[in-house]
PDB file of C-alpha atoms and ligand atoms in Angstrom:
ATOM      1  CA  MET A   1      -5.745 -17.588 -27.982  1.00  0.00           C
ATOM      2  CA  ALA A   2      -4.265 -15.723 -30.957  1.00  0.00           C
ATOM      3  CA  ALA A   3      -2.090 -12.707 -30.094  1.00  0.00           C
ATOM      4  CA  PRO A   4      -4.350  -9.684 -29.382  1.00  0.00           C
ATOM      5  CA  CYS A   5      -4.383  -6.736 -31.815  1.00  0.00           C
ATOM      6  CA  SER A   6      -6.409  -4.315 -29.754  1.00  0.00           C
ATOM      7  CA  ILE A   7      -6.452  -4.179 -25.971  1.00  0.00           C
ATOM      8  CA  VAL A   8      -8.529  -2.102 -23.563  1.00  0.00           C
ATOM      9  CA  ILE A   9      -7.271  -2.017 -19.970  1.00  0.00           C
ATOM     10  CA  LEU A  10      -9.356  -0.754 -17.052  1.00  0.00           C
ATOM     11  CA  THR A  11      -7.591  -0.062 -13.766  1.00  0.00           C
ATOM     12  CA  GLY A  12      -8.998   0.647 -10.316  1.00  0.00           C
ATOM     13  CA  ALA A  13      -7.788   1.459  -6.836  1.00  0.00           C
ATOM     14  CA  GLY A  14      -6.169  -1.988  -6.423  1.00  0.00           C
ATOM     15  CA  ILE A  15      -3.345  -1.118  -8.830  1.00  0.00           C
ATOM     16  CA  SER A  16      -2.279   1.762  -6.559  1.00  0.00           C
ATOM     17  CA  ALA A  17      -2.816  -0.088  -3.259  1.00  0.00           C
ATOM     18  CA  GLU A  18       0.754  -1.368  -3.094  1.00  0.00           C
ATOM     19  CA  SER A  19       1.974   2.192  -3.626  1.00  0.00           C
ATOM     20  CA  GLY A  20       0.269   3.103  -0.356  1.00  0.00           C
ATOM     21  CA  ILE A  21      -2.961   4.688  -1.630  1.00  0.00           C
ATOM     22  CA  ASP A  22      -6.081   3.478   0.206  1.00  0.00           C
ATOM     23  CA  THR A  23      -8.691   1.629  -1.844  1.00  0.00           C
ATOM     24  CA  PHE A  24     -12.352   2.554  -1.335  1.00  0.00           C
ATOM     25  CA  ARG A  25     -14.142  -0.599  -0.273  1.00  0.00           C
ATOM     26  CA  SER A  26     -11.512  -2.710   1.516  1.00  0.00           C
ATOM     27  CA  ALA A  27     -11.490  -3.015   5.301  1.00  0.00           C
ATOM     28  CA  GLY A  28     -10.099   0.300   6.527  1.00  0.00           C
ATOM     29  CA  GLY A  29     -10.590   1.806   3.040  1.00  0.00           C
ATOM     30  CA  LEU A  30     -11.742   5.348   2.255  1.00  0.00           C
ATOM     31  CA  TRP A  31     -15.467   4.535   2.483  1.00  0.00           C
ATOM     32  CA  GLU A  32     -15.048   3.232   6.033  1.00  0.00           C
ATOM     33  CA  GLN A  33     -13.476   6.541   7.018  1.00  0.00           C
ATOM     34  CA  HIS A  34     -15.884   8.859   5.124  1.00  0.00           C
ATOM     35  CA  ARG A  35     -19.532   8.606   4.089  1.00  0.00           C
ATOM     36  CA  ILE A  36     -19.874   8.374   0.274  1.00  0.00           C
ATOM     37  CA  GLU A  37     -22.922  10.680   0.396  1.00  0.00           C
ATOM     38  CA  ASP A  38     -20.843  13.334   2.182  1.00  0.00           C
ATOM     39  CA  VAL A  39     -17.679  13.387   0.086  1.00  0.00           C
ATOM     40  CA  ALA A  40     -18.476  11.843  -3.315  1.00  0.00           C
ATOM     41  CA  THR A  41     -21.759  13.399  -4.437  1.00  0.00           C
ATOM     42  CA  PRO A  42     -22.641  16.887  -5.744  1.00  0.00           C
ATOM     43  CA  GLU A  43     -25.242  17.089  -2.947  1.00  0.00           C
ATOM     44  CA  GLY A  44     -22.575  16.439  -0.298  1.00  0.00           C
ATOM     45  CA  PHE A  45     -20.410  19.201  -1.820  1.00  0.00           C
ATOM     46  CA  ALA A  46     -23.336  21.655  -1.789  1.00  0.00           C
ATOM     47  CA  ARG A  47     -24.062  20.817   1.883  1.00  0.00           C
ATOM     48  CA  ASP A  48     -20.517  21.063   3.203  1.00  0.00           C
ATOM     49  CA  PRO A  49     -17.939  22.314   0.662  1.00  0.00           C
ATOM     50  CA  ASP A  50     -15.214  22.671   3.306  1.00  0.00           C
ATOM     51  CA  LEU A  51     -15.462  18.987   4.213  1.00  0.00           C
ATOM     52  CA  VAL A  52     -15.241  17.915   0.569  1.00  0.00           C
ATOM     53  CA  LEU A  53     -12.465  20.358  -0.406  1.00  0.00           C
ATOM     54  CA  GLY A  54     -10.501  19.269   2.678  1.00  0.00           C
ATOM     55  CA  PHE A  55     -10.953  15.567   1.792  1.00  0.00           C
ATOM     56  CA  TYR A  56      -9.568  16.078  -1.726  1.00  0.00           C
ATOM     57  CA  ASP A  57      -6.842  18.518  -0.584  1.00  0.00           C
ATOM     58  CA  MET A  58      -5.614  15.817   1.788  1.00  0.00           C
ATOM     59  CA  ARG A  59      -5.601  13.143  -0.943  1.00  0.00           C
ATOM     60  CA  ARG A  60      -3.884  15.498  -3.440  1.00  0.00           C
ATOM     61  CA  ALA A  61      -1.163  16.365  -0.916  1.00  0.00           C
ATOM     62  CA  ALA A  62      -0.645  12.664  -0.114  1.00  0.00           C
ATOM     63  CA  LEU A  63       0.399  12.012  -3.727  1.00  0.00           C
ATOM     64  CA  ALA A  64       3.769  13.577  -2.859  1.00  0.00           C
ATOM     65  CA  ASN A  65       4.486  10.636  -0.542  1.00  0.00           C
ATOM     66  CA  VAL A  66       3.749   7.730  -2.892  1.00  0.00           C
ATOM     67  CA  ALA A  67       5.457   6.292  -5.953  1.00  0.00           C
ATOM     68  CA  PRO A  68       4.373   4.061  -8.835  1.00  0.00           C
ATOM     69  CA  ASN A  69       4.815   0.323  -8.343  1.00  0.00           C
ATOM     70  CA  PRO A  70       5.854  -2.441 -10.801  1.00  0.00           C
ATOM     71  CA  ALA A  71       2.255  -2.760 -12.076  1.00  0.00           C
ATOM     72  CA  HIS A  72       2.219   0.869 -13.264  1.00  0.00           C
ATOM     73  CA  ALA A  73       5.677   0.411 -14.791  1.00  0.00           C
ATOM     74  CA  ALA A  74       4.590  -2.759 -16.627  1.00  0.00           C
ATOM     75  CA  LEU A  75       1.622  -0.991 -18.248  1.00  0.00           C
ATOM     76  CA  ALA A  76       3.958   1.793 -19.360  1.00  0.00           C
ATOM     77  CA  ARG A  77       6.219  -0.835 -20.901  1.00  0.00           C
ATOM     78  CA  LEU A  78       3.200  -2.307 -22.696  1.00  0.00           C
ATOM     79  CA  GLU A  79       2.339   1.135 -24.117  1.00  0.00           C
ATOM     80  CA  ARG A  80       5.902   1.488 -25.440  1.00  0.00           C
ATOM     81  CA  GLU A  81       6.341  -2.005 -26.852  1.00  0.00           C
ATOM     82  CA  PHE A  82       2.910  -3.336 -27.900  1.00  0.00           C
ATOM     83  CA  ALA A  83       2.491  -3.050 -31.677  1.00  0.00           C
ATOM     84  CA  GLY A  84      -1.326  -3.052 -31.687  1.00  0.00           C
ATOM     85  CA  GLU A  85      -3.975  -0.644 -30.394  1.00  0.00           C
ATOM     86  CA  LEU A  86      -3.977   0.037 -26.660  1.00  0.00           C
ATOM     87  CA  LEU A  87      -6.354   2.104 -24.545  1.00  0.00           C
ATOM     88  CA  LEU A  88      -5.558   2.496 -20.844  1.00  0.00           C
ATOM     89  CA  VAL A  89      -8.618   3.670 -18.931  1.00  0.00           C
ATOM     90  CA  THR A  90      -8.271   4.328 -15.228  1.00  0.00           C
ATOM     91  CA  GLN A  91     -10.926   5.030 -12.627  1.00  0.00           C
ATOM     92  CA  ASN A  92      -8.145   6.331 -10.397  1.00  0.00           C
ATOM     93  CA  VAL A  93      -7.716  10.023  -9.719  1.00  0.00           C
ATOM     94  CA  ASP A  94      -4.044   9.627  -8.738  1.00  0.00           C
ATOM     95  CA  ASP A  95      -1.190  10.295 -11.188  1.00  0.00           C
ATOM     96  CA  LEU A  96       0.727   7.047 -10.723  1.00  0.00           C
ATOM     97  CA  HIS A  97       0.182   5.761 -14.264  1.00  0.00           C
ATOM     98  CA  GLU A  98       1.737   8.944 -15.652  1.00  0.00           C
ATOM     99  CA  ARG A  99       4.573   8.882 -13.128  1.00  0.00           C
ATOM    100  CA  GLY A 100       5.104   5.199 -13.958  1.00  0.00           C
ATOM    101  CA  GLY A 101       5.737   6.187 -17.576  1.00  0.00           C
ATOM    102  CA  SER A 102       2.345   5.879 -19.321  1.00  0.00           C
ATOM    103  CA  ALA A 103       1.871   8.799 -21.704  1.00  0.00           C
ATOM    104  CA  ARG A 104      -1.707   8.115 -22.811  1.00  0.00           C
ATOM    105  CA  VAL A 105      -4.072   7.579 -19.875  1.00  0.00           C
ATOM    106  CA  LEU A 106      -7.788   8.233 -19.895  1.00  0.00           C
ATOM    107  CA  HIS A 107      -8.978   9.242 -16.407  1.00  0.00           C
ATOM    108  CA  MET A 108     -12.690   8.470 -16.598  1.00  0.00           C
ATOM    109  CA  HIS A 109     -13.320   9.638 -12.982  1.00  0.00           C
ATOM    110  CA  GLY A 110     -11.140  12.748 -13.288  1.00  0.00           C
ATOM    111  CA  GLU A 111      -7.885  13.668 -11.582  1.00  0.00           C
ATOM    112  CA  LEU A 112      -6.791  15.032  -8.206  1.00  0.00           C
ATOM    113  CA  LYS A 113      -4.336  17.325  -9.969  1.00  0.00           C
ATOM    114  CA  SER A 114      -7.017  19.053 -11.974  1.00  0.00           C
ATOM    115  CA  ALA A 115      -9.566  21.704 -11.011  1.00  0.00           C
ATOM    116  CA  LEU A 116     -13.019  22.207 -12.498  1.00  0.00           C
ATOM    117  CA  CYS A 117     -14.569  25.665 -12.342  1.00  0.00           C
ATOM    118  CA  ALA A 118     -18.247  25.629 -11.445  1.00  0.00           C
ATOM    119  CA  SER A 119     -18.636  29.050 -13.151  1.00  0.00           C
ATOM    120  CA  CYS A 120     -16.864  28.754 -16.516  1.00  0.00           C
ATOM    121  CA  GLU A 121     -16.679  24.905 -16.539  1.00  0.00           C
ATOM    122  CA  MET A 122     -13.017  24.975 -17.631  1.00  0.00           C
ATOM    123  CA  ARG A 123     -10.624  22.288 -16.402  1.00  0.00           C
ATOM    124  CA  SER A 124      -7.169  23.481 -15.288  1.00  0.00           C
ATOM    125  CA  PRO A 125      -4.074  21.622 -14.072  1.00  0.00           C
ATOM    126  CA  TRP A 126      -4.011  22.087 -10.288  1.00  0.00           C
ATOM    127  CA  GLU A 127      -1.469  21.219  -7.560  1.00  0.00           C
ATOM    128  CA  MET A 128      -2.483  23.410  -4.599  1.00  0.00           C
ATOM    129  CA  ALA A 129      -5.165  23.250  -1.913  1.00  0.00           C
ATOM    130  CA  MET A 130      -8.666  24.506  -2.725  1.00  0.00           C
ATOM    131  CA  ILE A 131      -9.972  25.023   0.806  1.00  0.00           C
ATOM    132  CA  ASP A 132      -9.173  28.787   0.727  1.00  0.00           C
ATOM    133  CA  ARG A 133     -11.192  29.248  -2.486  1.00  0.00           C
ATOM    134  CA  PRO A 134      -8.398  30.289  -4.902  1.00  0.00           C
ATOM    135  CA  PRO A 135      -9.588  31.980  -8.109  1.00  0.00           C
ATOM    136  CA  CYS A 136     -10.123  29.993 -11.286  1.00  0.00           C
ATOM    137  CA  PRO A 137      -7.057  30.507 -13.553  1.00  0.00           C
ATOM    138  CA  VAL A 138      -9.406  31.127 -16.491  1.00  0.00           C
ATOM    139  CA  CYS A 139     -12.314  33.310 -15.237  1.00  0.00           C
ATOM    140  CA  ARG A 140     -10.977  34.324 -11.785  1.00  0.00           C
ATOM    141  CA  ALA A 141     -14.183  33.262  -9.989  1.00  0.00           C
ATOM    142  CA  PRO A 142     -13.541  31.597  -6.585  1.00  0.00           C
ATOM    143  CA  THR A 143     -15.618  28.597  -7.643  1.00  0.00           C
ATOM    144  CA  LEU A 144     -13.154  25.765  -8.158  1.00  0.00           C
ATOM    145  CA  ARG A 145     -14.022  22.192  -7.212  1.00  0.00           C
ATOM    146  CA  PRO A 146     -12.013  18.987  -7.532  1.00  0.00           C
ATOM    147  CA  ASP A 147     -12.152  17.743 -11.134  1.00  0.00           C
ATOM    148  CA  VAL A 148     -13.410  14.320 -10.112  1.00  0.00           C
ATOM    149  CA  VAL A 149     -16.571  12.455 -11.081  1.00  0.00           C
ATOM    150  CA  TRP A 150     -18.986  11.998  -8.221  1.00  0.00           C
ATOM    151  CA  PHE A 151     -21.990   9.671  -8.038  1.00  0.00           C
ATOM    152  CA  GLY A 152     -24.727  10.921 -10.321  1.00  0.00           C
ATOM    153  CA  GLU A 153     -22.260  12.696 -12.639  1.00  0.00           C
ATOM    154  CA  MET A 154     -21.208  11.560 -16.107  1.00  0.00           C
ATOM    155  CA  PRO A 155     -17.736   9.992 -16.329  1.00  0.00           C
ATOM    156  CA  TYR A 156     -15.346  11.466 -18.904  1.00  0.00           C
ATOM    157  CA  GLU A 157     -14.809  10.222 -22.466  1.00  0.00           C
ATOM    158  CA  MET A 158     -17.516   7.566 -22.480  1.00  0.00           C
ATOM    159  CA  GLY A 159     -17.908   7.744 -26.284  1.00  0.00           C
ATOM    160  CA  ARG A 160     -14.238   7.021 -26.845  1.00  0.00           C
ATOM    161  CA  ILE A 161     -14.261   4.197 -24.297  1.00  0.00           C
ATOM    162  CA  TYR A 162     -17.317   2.424 -25.741  1.00  0.00           C
ATOM    163  CA  GLN A 163     -15.844   2.747 -29.240  1.00  0.00           C
ATOM    164  CA  ALA A 164     -12.622   1.077 -28.077  1.00  0.00           C
ATOM    165  CA  LEU A 165     -14.563  -1.654 -26.230  1.00  0.00           C
ATOM    166  CA  GLU A 166     -16.480  -2.419 -29.418  1.00  0.00           C
ATOM    167  CA  ALA A 167     -13.266  -2.756 -31.418  1.00  0.00           C
ATOM    168  CA  CYS A 168     -11.015  -4.573 -28.926  1.00  0.00           C
ATOM    169  CA  ASP A 169     -10.185  -8.256 -28.911  1.00  0.00           C
ATOM    170  CA  LEU A 170      -8.935  -8.296 -25.304  1.00  0.00           C
ATOM    171  CA  PHE A 171     -10.340  -6.473 -22.268  1.00  0.00           C
ATOM    172  CA  VAL A 172      -8.337  -6.580 -19.041  1.00  0.00           C
ATOM    173  CA  SER A 173      -9.641  -5.340 -15.702  1.00  0.00           C
ATOM    174  CA  ILE A 174      -7.053  -4.721 -12.986  1.00  0.00           C
ATOM    175  CA  GLY A 175      -7.688  -4.080  -9.284  1.00  0.00           C
ATOM    176  CA  THR A 176     -11.274  -2.899  -9.384  1.00  0.00           C
ATOM    177  CA  SER A 177     -14.204  -4.205  -7.355  1.00  0.00           C
ATOM    178  CA  GLY A 178     -16.746  -3.975 -10.175  1.00  0.00           C
ATOM    179  CA  ALA A 179     -19.077  -2.109  -7.811  1.00  0.00           C
ATOM    180  CA  VAL A 180     -19.383   1.160  -9.742  1.00  0.00           C
ATOM    181  CA  TYR A 181     -21.080   1.690 -13.094  1.00  0.00           C
ATOM    182  CA  PRO A 182     -20.577   2.351 -15.943  1.00  0.00           C
ATOM    183  CA  ALA A 183     -17.039   0.881 -15.499  1.00  0.00           C
ATOM    184  CA  ALA A 184     -18.474  -2.307 -13.980  1.00  0.00           C
ATOM    185  CA  GLY A 185     -20.356  -2.919 -17.232  1.00  0.00           C
ATOM    186  CA  PHE A 186     -17.319  -2.707 -19.534  1.00  0.00           C
ATOM    187  CA  VAL A 187     -16.682  -6.454 -19.313  1.00  0.00           C
ATOM    188  CA  GLN A 188     -20.146  -7.166 -20.723  1.00  0.00           C
ATOM    189  CA  GLU A 189     -19.719  -4.535 -23.457  1.00  0.00           C
ATOM    190  CA  ALA A 190     -16.400  -6.112 -24.462  1.00  0.00           C
ATOM    191  CA  ARG A 191     -17.819  -9.651 -24.414  1.00  0.00           C
ATOM    192  CA  ALA A 192     -20.774  -8.576 -26.526  1.00  0.00           C
ATOM    193  CA  SER A 193     -18.259  -7.420 -29.137  1.00  0.00           C
ATOM    194  CA  GLY A 194     -16.537 -10.808 -29.095  1.00  0.00           C
ATOM    195  CA  ALA A 195     -13.484  -9.836 -27.014  1.00  0.00           C
ATOM    196  CA  ARG A 196     -11.732 -12.153 -24.601  1.00  0.00           C
ATOM    197  CA  THR A 197     -11.847 -10.851 -21.021  1.00  0.00           C
ATOM    198  CA  LEU A 198      -9.310 -11.189 -18.207  1.00  0.00           C
ATOM    199  CA  GLU A 199      -9.452 -10.032 -14.601  1.00  0.00           C
ATOM    200  CA  LEU A 200      -6.352  -9.460 -12.434  1.00  0.00           C
ATOM    201  CA  ASN A 201      -7.330  -8.904  -8.799  1.00  0.00           C
ATOM    202  CA  LEU A 202      -6.244  -9.772  -5.285  1.00  0.00           C
ATOM    203  CA  GLU A 203      -9.708 -11.166  -4.503  1.00  0.00           C
ATOM    204  CA  PRO A 204     -12.811 -12.161  -6.449  1.00  0.00           C
ATOM    205  CA  SER A 205     -14.670  -8.992  -7.480  1.00  0.00           C
ATOM    206  CA  GLU A 206     -18.423  -8.470  -7.851  1.00  0.00           C
ATOM    207  CA  GLY A 207     -18.061  -9.191 -11.565  1.00  0.00           C
ATOM    208  CA  SER A 208     -15.494 -12.024 -11.532  1.00  0.00           C
ATOM    209  CA  ARG A 209     -17.894 -14.576 -12.988  1.00  0.00           C
ATOM    210  CA  LEU A 210     -18.355 -12.383 -16.089  1.00  0.00           C
ATOM    211  CA  PHE A 211     -14.715 -12.795 -17.173  1.00  0.00           C
ATOM    212  CA  HIS A 212     -13.354 -15.637 -19.318  1.00  0.00           C
ATOM    213  CA  GLU A 213     -10.355 -15.824 -16.983  1.00  0.00           C
ATOM    214  CA  SER A 214      -9.575 -14.477 -13.502  1.00  0.00           C
ATOM    215  CA  ARG A 215      -6.128 -14.474 -11.935  1.00  0.00           C
ATOM    216  CA  ARG A 216      -5.689 -13.858  -8.205  1.00  0.00           C
ATOM    217  CA  GLY A 217      -2.757 -12.036  -6.653  1.00  0.00           C
ATOM    218  CA  PRO A 218      -1.205  -8.624  -6.097  1.00  0.00           C
ATOM    219  CA  ALA A 219      -1.106  -6.338  -9.126  1.00  0.00           C
ATOM    220  CA  SER A 220       2.633  -5.771  -8.680  1.00  0.00           C
ATOM    221  CA  LEU A 221       3.183  -9.455  -9.558  1.00  0.00           C
ATOM    222  CA  LEU A 222       0.289 -10.271 -11.888  1.00  0.00           C
ATOM    223  CA  VAL A 223       0.540  -7.247 -14.181  1.00  0.00           C
ATOM    224  CA  PRO A 224       4.262  -7.572 -15.051  1.00  0.00           C
ATOM    225  CA  GLN A 225       3.718 -11.331 -15.654  1.00  0.00           C
ATOM    226  CA  TRP A 226       0.775 -10.689 -17.958  1.00  0.00           C
ATOM    227  CA  VAL A 227       2.594  -7.916 -19.869  1.00  0.00           C
ATOM    228  CA  GLU A 228       5.546 -10.253 -20.381  1.00  0.00           C
ATOM    229  CA  GLU A 229       3.130 -12.830 -21.870  1.00  0.00           C
ATOM    230  CA  VAL A 230       1.578 -10.298 -24.257  1.00  0.00           C
ATOM    231  CA  LEU A 231       4.964  -9.067 -25.436  1.00  0.00           C
ATOM    232  CA  SER A 232       6.449 -12.560 -25.822  1.00  0.00           C
ATOM    233  CA  PRO A 233       6.657 -13.724 -29.444  1.00  0.00           C
ATOM    234  CA  ALA A 234       3.596 -16.001 -29.049  1.00  0.00           C
ATOM    235  CA  GLY A 235       1.447 -13.218 -27.503  1.00  0.00           C
ATOM    236  CA  ALA A 236      -1.077 -13.886 -24.710  1.00  0.00           C
TER     237      ALA A 236
HETATM  238  C1  LIG B 301      -5.978  -5.339  -5.465  1.00  0.00           C
HETATM  239  C2  LIG B 301      -4.934  -5.055  -4.644  1.00  0.00           C
HETATM  240  C3  LIG B 301      -3.686  -5.384  -5.139  1.00  0.00           C
HETATM  241  C4  LIG B 301      -6.633  -4.445  -3.593  1.00  0.00           C
HETATM  242  N1  LIG B 301      -3.605  -5.931  -6.311  1.00  0.00           N
HETATM  243  N2  LIG B 301      -5.962  -5.876  -6.632  1.00  0.00           N
HETATM  244  C5  LIG B 301     -26.400   0.904 -13.062  1.00  0.00           C
HETATM  245  C6  LIG B 301     -25.908   1.279 -14.298  1.00  0.00           C
HETATM  246  C7  LIG B 301     -25.285   2.520 -14.484  1.00  0.00           C
HETATM  247  C8  LIG B 301     -25.125   3.384 -13.406  1.00  0.00           C
HETATM  248  C9  LIG B 301     -25.619   2.989 -12.168  1.00  0.00           C
HETATM  249  C10 LIG B 301     -26.254   1.789 -12.006  1.00  0.00           C
HETATM  250  N3  LIG B 301     -26.625   1.697 -10.729  1.00  0.00           N
HETATM  251  C11 LIG B 301     -26.225   2.831 -10.090  1.00  0.00           C
HETATM  252  C12 LIG B 301     -25.607   3.636 -10.940  1.00  0.00           C
HETATM  253  C13 LIG B 301     -25.027   4.949 -10.631  1.00  0.00           C
HETATM  254  C14 LIG B 301     -23.671   4.983  -9.971  1.00  0.00           C
HETATM  255  C15 LIG B 301     -23.222   3.633  -9.420  1.00  0.00           C
HETATM  256  O1  LIG B 301     -22.468   2.886 -10.033  1.00  0.00           O
HETATM  257  N4  LIG B 301     -23.610   3.323  -8.206  1.00  0.00           N
HETATM  258  C16 LIG B 301     -23.193   2.075  -7.565  1.00  0.00           C
HETATM  259  C17 LIG B 301     -23.088   2.309  -6.078  1.00  0.00           C
HETATM  260  C18 LIG B 301     -24.140   0.974  -7.966  1.00  0.00           C
HETATM  261  N5  LIG B 301     -22.698   5.455 -10.948  1.00  0.00           N
HETATM  262  C19 LIG B 301     -22.559   6.754 -11.177  1.00  0.00           C
HETATM  263  O2  LIG B 301     -23.236   7.600 -10.626  1.00  0.00           O
HETATM  264  C20 LIG B 301     -21.556   7.138 -12.231  1.00  0.00           C
HETATM  265  N6  LIG B 301     -22.154   7.952 -13.220  1.00  0.00           N
HETATM  266  C21 LIG B 301     -23.105   7.487 -14.021  1.00  0.00           C
HETATM  267  O3  LIG B 301     -23.515   6.335 -13.958  1.00  0.00           O
HETATM  268  O4  LIG B 301     -23.546   8.387 -14.979  1.00  0.00           O
HETATM  269  C22 LIG B 301     -24.605   7.955 -15.871  1.00  0.00           C
HETATM  270  C23 LIG B 301     -24.119   7.033 -16.952  1.00  0.00           C
HETATM  271  C24 LIG B 301     -24.872   5.922 -17.280  1.00  0.00           C
HETATM  272  C25 LIG B 301     -24.457   5.073 -18.291  1.00  0.00           C
HETATM  273  C26 LIG B 301     -23.305   5.355 -19.020  1.00  0.00           C
HETATM  274  C27 LIG B 301     -22.584   6.469 -18.690  1.00  0.00           C
HETATM  275  C28 LIG B 301     -22.978   7.287 -17.637  1.00  0.00           C
HETATM  276  C29 LIG B 301     -20.416   7.935 -11.623  1.00  0.00           C
HETATM  277  C30 LIG B 301     -19.576   7.097 -10.703  1.00  0.00           C
HETATM  278  C31 LIG B 301     -18.506   7.958 -10.045  1.00  0.00           C
HETATM  279  C32 LIG B 301     -17.642   7.164  -9.080  1.00  0.00           C
HETATM  280  N7  LIG B 301     -16.810   8.052  -8.373  1.00  0.00           N
HETATM  281  C33 LIG B 301     -15.821   7.521  -7.431  1.00  0.00           C
HETATM  282  C34 LIG B 301     -15.147   8.714  -6.711  1.00  0.00           C
HETATM  283  C35 LIG B 301     -14.191   9.441  -7.688  1.00  0.00           C
HETATM  284  C36 LIG B 301     -13.401  10.495  -7.006  1.00  0.00           C
HETATM  285  C37 LIG B 301     -12.573   9.959  -5.853  1.00  0.00           C
HETATM  286  O5  LIG B 301     -11.603   9.213  -6.059  1.00  0.00           O
HETATM  287  O6  LIG B 301     -12.900  10.315  -4.713  1.00  0.00           O
HETATM  288  O7  LIG B 301     -14.821   6.758  -8.145  1.00  0.00           O
HETATM  289  S1  LIG B 301     -16.468   6.346  -6.271  1.00  0.00           S
HETATM  290  C38 LIG B 301     -15.046   5.315  -6.215  1.00  0.00           C
HETATM  291  O8  LIG B 301     -15.378   3.992  -6.739  1.00  0.00           O
HETATM  292  C39 LIG B 301     -14.047   5.936  -7.219  1.00  0.00           C
HETATM  293  C40 LIG B 301     -13.512   4.718  -7.903  1.00  0.00           C
HETATM  294  O9  LIG B 301     -12.961   5.076  -9.156  1.00  0.00           O
HETATM  295  C41 LIG B 301     -14.711   3.817  -8.001  1.00  0.00           C
HETATM  296  C42 LIG B 301     -14.389   2.347  -8.195  1.00  0.00           C
HETATM  297  O10 LIG B 301     -13.644   1.861  -7.112  1.00  0.00           O
HETATM  298  P1  LIG B 301     -12.490   0.776  -7.348  1.00  0.00           P
HETATM  299  O11 LIG B 301     -11.375   1.384  -8.096  1.00  0.00           O
HETATM  300  O12 LIG B 301     -13.081  -0.444  -7.935  1.00  0.00           O
HETATM  301  O13 LIG B 301     -11.988   0.535  -5.843  1.00  0.00           O
HETATM  302  P2  LIG B 301     -12.531  -0.494  -4.739  1.00  0.00           P
HETATM  303  O14 LIG B 301     -11.980  -0.077  -3.447  1.00  0.00           O
HETATM  304  O15 LIG B 301     -13.982  -0.663  -4.830  1.00  0.00           O
HETATM  305  O16 LIG B 301     -11.887  -1.901  -5.174  1.00  0.00           O
HETATM  306  C43 LIG B 301     -10.507  -2.138  -5.117  1.00  0.00           C
HETATM  307  C44 LIG B 301     -10.221  -3.494  -5.726  1.00  0.00           C
HETATM  308  O17 LIG B 301      -8.828  -3.675  -5.772  1.00  0.00           O
HETATM  309  C45 LIG B 301     -10.815  -4.668  -4.926  1.00  0.00           C
HETATM  310  O18 LIG B 301     -11.484  -5.545  -5.835  1.00  0.00           O
HETATM  311  C46 LIG B 301      -9.587  -5.352  -4.326  1.00  0.00           C
HETATM  312  O19 LIG B 301      -9.718  -6.774  -4.258  1.00  0.00           O
HETATM  313  C47 LIG B 301      -8.526  -4.976  -5.310  1.00  0.00           C
HETATM  314  N8  LIG B 301      -7.183  -4.910  -4.755  1.00  0.00           N
HETATM  315  N9  LIG B 301      -5.454  -4.487  -3.448  1.00  0.00           N
HETATM  316  C48 LIG B 301      -4.715  -6.178  -7.047  1.00  0.00           C
HETATM  317  N10 LIG B 301      -2.596  -5.152  -4.385  1.00  0.00           N
END
């Protein structure tokens, strides 16, 4: 194909797996250890806030023990060197894209290192535990929750994402199972706009058949290879 001018990249838990962060739906993944209804819904939080705050406190603290891998670094290189338009959308709540060198990352499912106040609705950078109900830095109410998007809630920045999907000529999905909407529908949005679509994943995902091309393997190998192709004089 001709060299792309505008690329949208969607990443999921698979890109951080080789850094040591559990995925959700793999054998032994987070959803085998915790019930989705208990820890990833507003209803679960209302029922047992301590359980939910503890779950996210544990995952936030664990970020100190992991590091970005070559897939994160390759996407940062793409951001620096690609001459066209690039939007990096991640479903991940970790900060490995940023620590890998990406400066412009859209976290559609929120971030572990951010707090959302249920009283004033402000989002604040956050590094500490929430289990002891610290006050909101803005309104001082002890009503902070993890700034993550649970089932039934609206993901962030959907307008900007759909606009970019409409305008892109290449959509690349990396390390996501295609099990969660609206992200799982991005490939169809991109195709409807005439974009080419590429999946990079260890295994076939629920949406593999929707992509023009699927490559199988670990993100730490596939992503640097693909970035090299895009940045080579002929493009990808
Ligand atoms: C590797 C690898 C390696 C491993 N290298 N690969 C139909 C249409 C629209 C909505 C719905 C619908 N039906 C139902 C809904 C509602 C619902 C939904 O999707 N439910 C499904 C169960 C069907 N969606 C929602 O409620 C969303 N909100 C919403 O829809 O609002 C209304 C709306 C409508 C239309 C437009 C806009 C809005 C909100 C969803 C929130 C999801 N939240 C979570 C938790 C976030 C906080 C946290 O982290 O705890 O987000 S759930 C969890 O799943 C997390 C992830 O971001 C998300 C996706 O998971 P991901 O990243 O794909 O991980 P895995 O584990 O599933 O897959 C890993 C992949 O990596 C695998 O494929 C491996 O093969 C691969 N892999 N190692 C490369 N080394």
